[in-house]
CSV table of C-alpha atoms in Angstrom, one decimal:
chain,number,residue,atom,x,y,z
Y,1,UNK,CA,107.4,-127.7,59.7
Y,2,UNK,CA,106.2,-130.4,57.7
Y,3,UNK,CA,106.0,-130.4,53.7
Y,4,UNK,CA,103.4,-131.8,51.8
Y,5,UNK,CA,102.9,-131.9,48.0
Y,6,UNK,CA,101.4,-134.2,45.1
Y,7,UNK,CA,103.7,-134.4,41.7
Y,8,UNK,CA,102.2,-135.7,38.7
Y,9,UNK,CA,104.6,-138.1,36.9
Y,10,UNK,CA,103.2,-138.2,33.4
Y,11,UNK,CA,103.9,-142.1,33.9
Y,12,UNK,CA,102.9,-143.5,37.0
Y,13,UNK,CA,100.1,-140.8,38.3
Y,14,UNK,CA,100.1,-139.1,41.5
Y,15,UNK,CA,103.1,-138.8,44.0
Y,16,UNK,CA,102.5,-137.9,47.5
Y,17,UNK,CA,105.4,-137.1,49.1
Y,18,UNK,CA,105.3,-136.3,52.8
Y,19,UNK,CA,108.3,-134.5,54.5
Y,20,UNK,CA,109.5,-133.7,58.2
Y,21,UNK,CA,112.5,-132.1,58.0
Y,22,UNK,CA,112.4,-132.0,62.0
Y,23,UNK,CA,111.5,-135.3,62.9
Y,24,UNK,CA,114.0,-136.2,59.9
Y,25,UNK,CA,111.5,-138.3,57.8
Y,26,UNK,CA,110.5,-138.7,54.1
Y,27,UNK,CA,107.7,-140.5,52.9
Y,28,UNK,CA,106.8,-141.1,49.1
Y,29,UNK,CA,104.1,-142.7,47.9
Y,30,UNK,CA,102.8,-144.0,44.7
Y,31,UNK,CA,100.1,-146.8,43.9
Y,32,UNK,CA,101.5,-149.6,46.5
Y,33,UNK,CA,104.7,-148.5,46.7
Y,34,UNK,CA,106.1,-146.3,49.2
Y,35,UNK,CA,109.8,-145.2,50.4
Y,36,UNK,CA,110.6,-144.1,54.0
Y,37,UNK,CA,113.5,-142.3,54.9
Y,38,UNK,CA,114.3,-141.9,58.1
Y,39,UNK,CA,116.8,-140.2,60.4
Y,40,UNK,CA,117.0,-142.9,63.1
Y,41,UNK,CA,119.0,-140.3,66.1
Y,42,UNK,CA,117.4,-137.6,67.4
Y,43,UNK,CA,120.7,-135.4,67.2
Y,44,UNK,CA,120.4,-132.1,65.9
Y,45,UNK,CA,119.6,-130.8,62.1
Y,46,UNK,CA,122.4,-130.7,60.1
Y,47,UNK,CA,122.1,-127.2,58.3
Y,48,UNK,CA,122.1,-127.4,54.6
Y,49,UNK,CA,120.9,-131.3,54.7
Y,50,UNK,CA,117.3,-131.4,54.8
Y,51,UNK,CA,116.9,-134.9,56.1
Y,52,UNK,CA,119.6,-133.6,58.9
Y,53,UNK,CA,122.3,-135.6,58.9
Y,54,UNK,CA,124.2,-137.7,55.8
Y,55,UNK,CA,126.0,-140.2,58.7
Y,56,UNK,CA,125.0,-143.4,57.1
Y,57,UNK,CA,124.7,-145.4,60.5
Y,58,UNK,CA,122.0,-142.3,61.2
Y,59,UNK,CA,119.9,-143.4,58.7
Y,60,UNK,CA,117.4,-145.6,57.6
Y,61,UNK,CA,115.7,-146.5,54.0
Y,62,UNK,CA,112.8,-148.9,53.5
Y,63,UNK,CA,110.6,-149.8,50.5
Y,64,UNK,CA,106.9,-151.1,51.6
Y,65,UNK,CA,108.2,-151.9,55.1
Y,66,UNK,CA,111.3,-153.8,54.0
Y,67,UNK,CA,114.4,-152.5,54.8
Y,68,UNK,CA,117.1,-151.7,51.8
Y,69,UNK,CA,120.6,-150.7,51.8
Y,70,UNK,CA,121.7,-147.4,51.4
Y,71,UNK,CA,125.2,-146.3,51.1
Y,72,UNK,CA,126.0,-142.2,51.5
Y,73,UNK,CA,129.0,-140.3,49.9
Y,74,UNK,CA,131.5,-138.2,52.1
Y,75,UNK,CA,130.5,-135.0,51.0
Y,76,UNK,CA,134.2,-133.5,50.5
Y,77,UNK,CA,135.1,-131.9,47.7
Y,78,UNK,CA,134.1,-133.1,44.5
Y,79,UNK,CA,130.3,-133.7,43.2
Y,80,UNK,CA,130.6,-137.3,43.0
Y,81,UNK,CA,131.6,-137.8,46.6
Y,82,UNK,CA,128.3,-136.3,47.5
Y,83,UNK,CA,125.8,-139.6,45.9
Y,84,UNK,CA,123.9,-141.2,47.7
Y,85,UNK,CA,122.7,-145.1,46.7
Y,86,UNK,CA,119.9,-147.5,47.7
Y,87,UNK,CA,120.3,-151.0,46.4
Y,88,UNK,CA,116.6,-152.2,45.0
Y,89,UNK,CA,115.9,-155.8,43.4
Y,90,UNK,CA,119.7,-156.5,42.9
Y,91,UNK,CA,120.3,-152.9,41.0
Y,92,UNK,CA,121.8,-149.6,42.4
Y,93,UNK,CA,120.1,-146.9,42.3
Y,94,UNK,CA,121.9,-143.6,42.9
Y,95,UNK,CA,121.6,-139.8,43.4
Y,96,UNK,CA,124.1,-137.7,42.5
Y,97,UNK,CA,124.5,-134.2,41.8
Y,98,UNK,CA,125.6,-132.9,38.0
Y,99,UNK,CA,125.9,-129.1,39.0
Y,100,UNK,CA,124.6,-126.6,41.2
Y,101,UNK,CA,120.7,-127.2,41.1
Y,102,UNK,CA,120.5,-130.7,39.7
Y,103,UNK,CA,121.2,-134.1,40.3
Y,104,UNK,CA,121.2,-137.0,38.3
Y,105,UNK,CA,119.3,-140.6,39.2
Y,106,UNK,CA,120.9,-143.2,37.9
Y,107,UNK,CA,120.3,-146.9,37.7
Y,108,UNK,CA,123.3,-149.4,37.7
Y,109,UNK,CA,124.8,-146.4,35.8
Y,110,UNK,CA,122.3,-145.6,33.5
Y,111,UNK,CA,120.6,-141.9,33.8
Y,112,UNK,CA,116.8,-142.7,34.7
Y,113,UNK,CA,116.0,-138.8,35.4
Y,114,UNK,CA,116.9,-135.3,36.4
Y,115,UNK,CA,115.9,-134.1,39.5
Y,116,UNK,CA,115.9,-130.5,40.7
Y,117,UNK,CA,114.4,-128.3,42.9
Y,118,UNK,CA,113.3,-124.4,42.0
Y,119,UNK,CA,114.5,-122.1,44.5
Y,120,UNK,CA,112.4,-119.5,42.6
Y,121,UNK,CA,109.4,-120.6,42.1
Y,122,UNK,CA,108.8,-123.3,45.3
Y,123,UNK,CA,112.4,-124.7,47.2
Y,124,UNK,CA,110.1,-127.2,48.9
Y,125,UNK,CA,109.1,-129.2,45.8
Y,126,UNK,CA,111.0,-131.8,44.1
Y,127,UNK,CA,110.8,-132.3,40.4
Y,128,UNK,CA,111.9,-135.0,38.1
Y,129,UNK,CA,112.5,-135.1,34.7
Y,130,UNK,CA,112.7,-138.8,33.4
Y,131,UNK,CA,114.2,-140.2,30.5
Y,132,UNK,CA,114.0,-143.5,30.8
Y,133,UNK,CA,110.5,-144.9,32.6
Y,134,UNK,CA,111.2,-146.1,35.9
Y,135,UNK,CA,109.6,-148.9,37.8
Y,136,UNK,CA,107.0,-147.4,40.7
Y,137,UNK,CA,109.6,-148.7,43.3
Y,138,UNK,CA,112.4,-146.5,41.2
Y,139,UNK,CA,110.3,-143.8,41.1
Y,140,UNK,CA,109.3,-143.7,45.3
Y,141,UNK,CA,113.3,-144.3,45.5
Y,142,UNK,CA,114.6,-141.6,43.2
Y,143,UNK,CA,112.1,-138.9,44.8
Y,144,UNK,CA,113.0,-140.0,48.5
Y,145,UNK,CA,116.5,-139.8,48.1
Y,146,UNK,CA,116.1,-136.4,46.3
Y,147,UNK,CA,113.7,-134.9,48.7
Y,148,UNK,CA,116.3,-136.3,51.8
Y,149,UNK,CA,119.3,-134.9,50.6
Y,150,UNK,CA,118.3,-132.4,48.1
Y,151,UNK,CA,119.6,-131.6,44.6
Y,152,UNK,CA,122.1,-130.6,43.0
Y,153,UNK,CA,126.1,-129.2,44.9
Y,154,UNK,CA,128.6,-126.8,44.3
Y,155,UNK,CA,131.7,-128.1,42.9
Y,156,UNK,CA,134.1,-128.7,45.2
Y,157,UNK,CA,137.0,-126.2,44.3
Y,158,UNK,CA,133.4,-123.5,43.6
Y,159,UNK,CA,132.7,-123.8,47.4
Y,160,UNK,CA,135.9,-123.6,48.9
Y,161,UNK,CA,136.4,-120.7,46.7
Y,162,UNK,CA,133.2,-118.8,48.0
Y,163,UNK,CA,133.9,-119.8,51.6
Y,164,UNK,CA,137.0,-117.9,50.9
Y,165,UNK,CA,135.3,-114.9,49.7
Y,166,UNK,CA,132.0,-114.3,51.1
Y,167,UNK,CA,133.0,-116.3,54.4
Y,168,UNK,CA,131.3,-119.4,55.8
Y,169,UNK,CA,127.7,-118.7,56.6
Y,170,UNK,CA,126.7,-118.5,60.1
C-alpha cells in the first residue's frame, strides 16, 4: 500500500512525498529537486524498516537522477549505530535517532532539524522541525531518509531489556 501526503515546510512550500513501502521506494519532491530511495532487491520486507531492508548494497539514493552516496549504520545496540548518511555537494548529511520517536538531521555535524513521526495522530506522515534553513536538496534528503528508515529507536540496553520481558514480537 502506497503512501502519499503534501507537508508544508514554512520555508520552501509544498513537499510531496510519495512512498511504496512494497515496491521499497521513496520519492520526495520539492520545486526541482527530488530524492529517490530505492530498495534495489526484490527480497522480502524487513519488519520494522519501512524501506525493507537497511543492507547498504540493497540500496539506492539519487538526487534529480544523479546518484549519491549513502552509507547505513549497523543497527546493534546503541542509537548512534542506527544513522544513516547521504553525502550531497561535498557535505554529509545524516539521520540519526535522539530517542524513541525522534531523530535528528544533521549536516557535517550541525543539527538542521527534528524529524518525527506521530504514531497518534497519523504513523504514516513524516514531520520536520527545522532549525537551521536547509537548502531544497537538504530538505528532499532529510525527508527521504526519514520516511525510508523511520524516526526515532529504542536505546539499545531499552530494547534488549523489553525483548527480555515482553518477548520478541512475532
Amino acid at each position: 500500500m502506497s503512501v502519499s501526503y503534501t507537508v508544508s515546510d514554512p520555508i520552501h512550500g509544498d513537499v510531496d512525498v510519495l512512498f511504496d513501502p512494497e515496491m521499497g521506494v521513496v520519492e520526495v519532491r520539492n520545486g526541482g529537486s527530488c530524492a529517490t530511495l530505492t530498495r534495489t532487491v526484490s527480497s522480502p520486507h524487513r519488519e520494522g524498516i519501512p524501506i525493507g531492508t537497511r543492507t547498504q548494497s540493497e540500496l539506492s539514493l539519487a538526487l534529480d537522477g544523479d546518484t549519491v552516496k549513502l552509507e547505513v549504520g549497523k543497527g546493534v545496540l546503541s542509537r548512534r549505530s542506527y544513522s544513516v548518511s547521504a553525502v550531497v555537494d561535498g557535505s554529509t548529511l545524516t539521520l540519526v535517532p535522539v530517542d524513541d520517536a525522534n531523530s535528528a538531521f544533521t549536516r557535517d555535524g550541525d543539527r538542521l532539524a527534528l524529524f518525527s513521526k506521530d504514531e497518534e495522530t497519523d504513523p504514516r506522515r513524516t514531520d520536520a522541525v527545522w532549525t537551521t534553513t536547509p537548502s531544497r536538496n537538504e530538505l528532499v534528503i532529510g525527508y527521504a531518509l526519514a520516511e525510508a528508515f523511520d524516526c526515532g529507536a529504542l536505546n539499545g540496553a531499552v530494547a534488549l531489556f523489553e525483548s527480555l520481558i515482553l518477548g520478541t514480537p512475532q
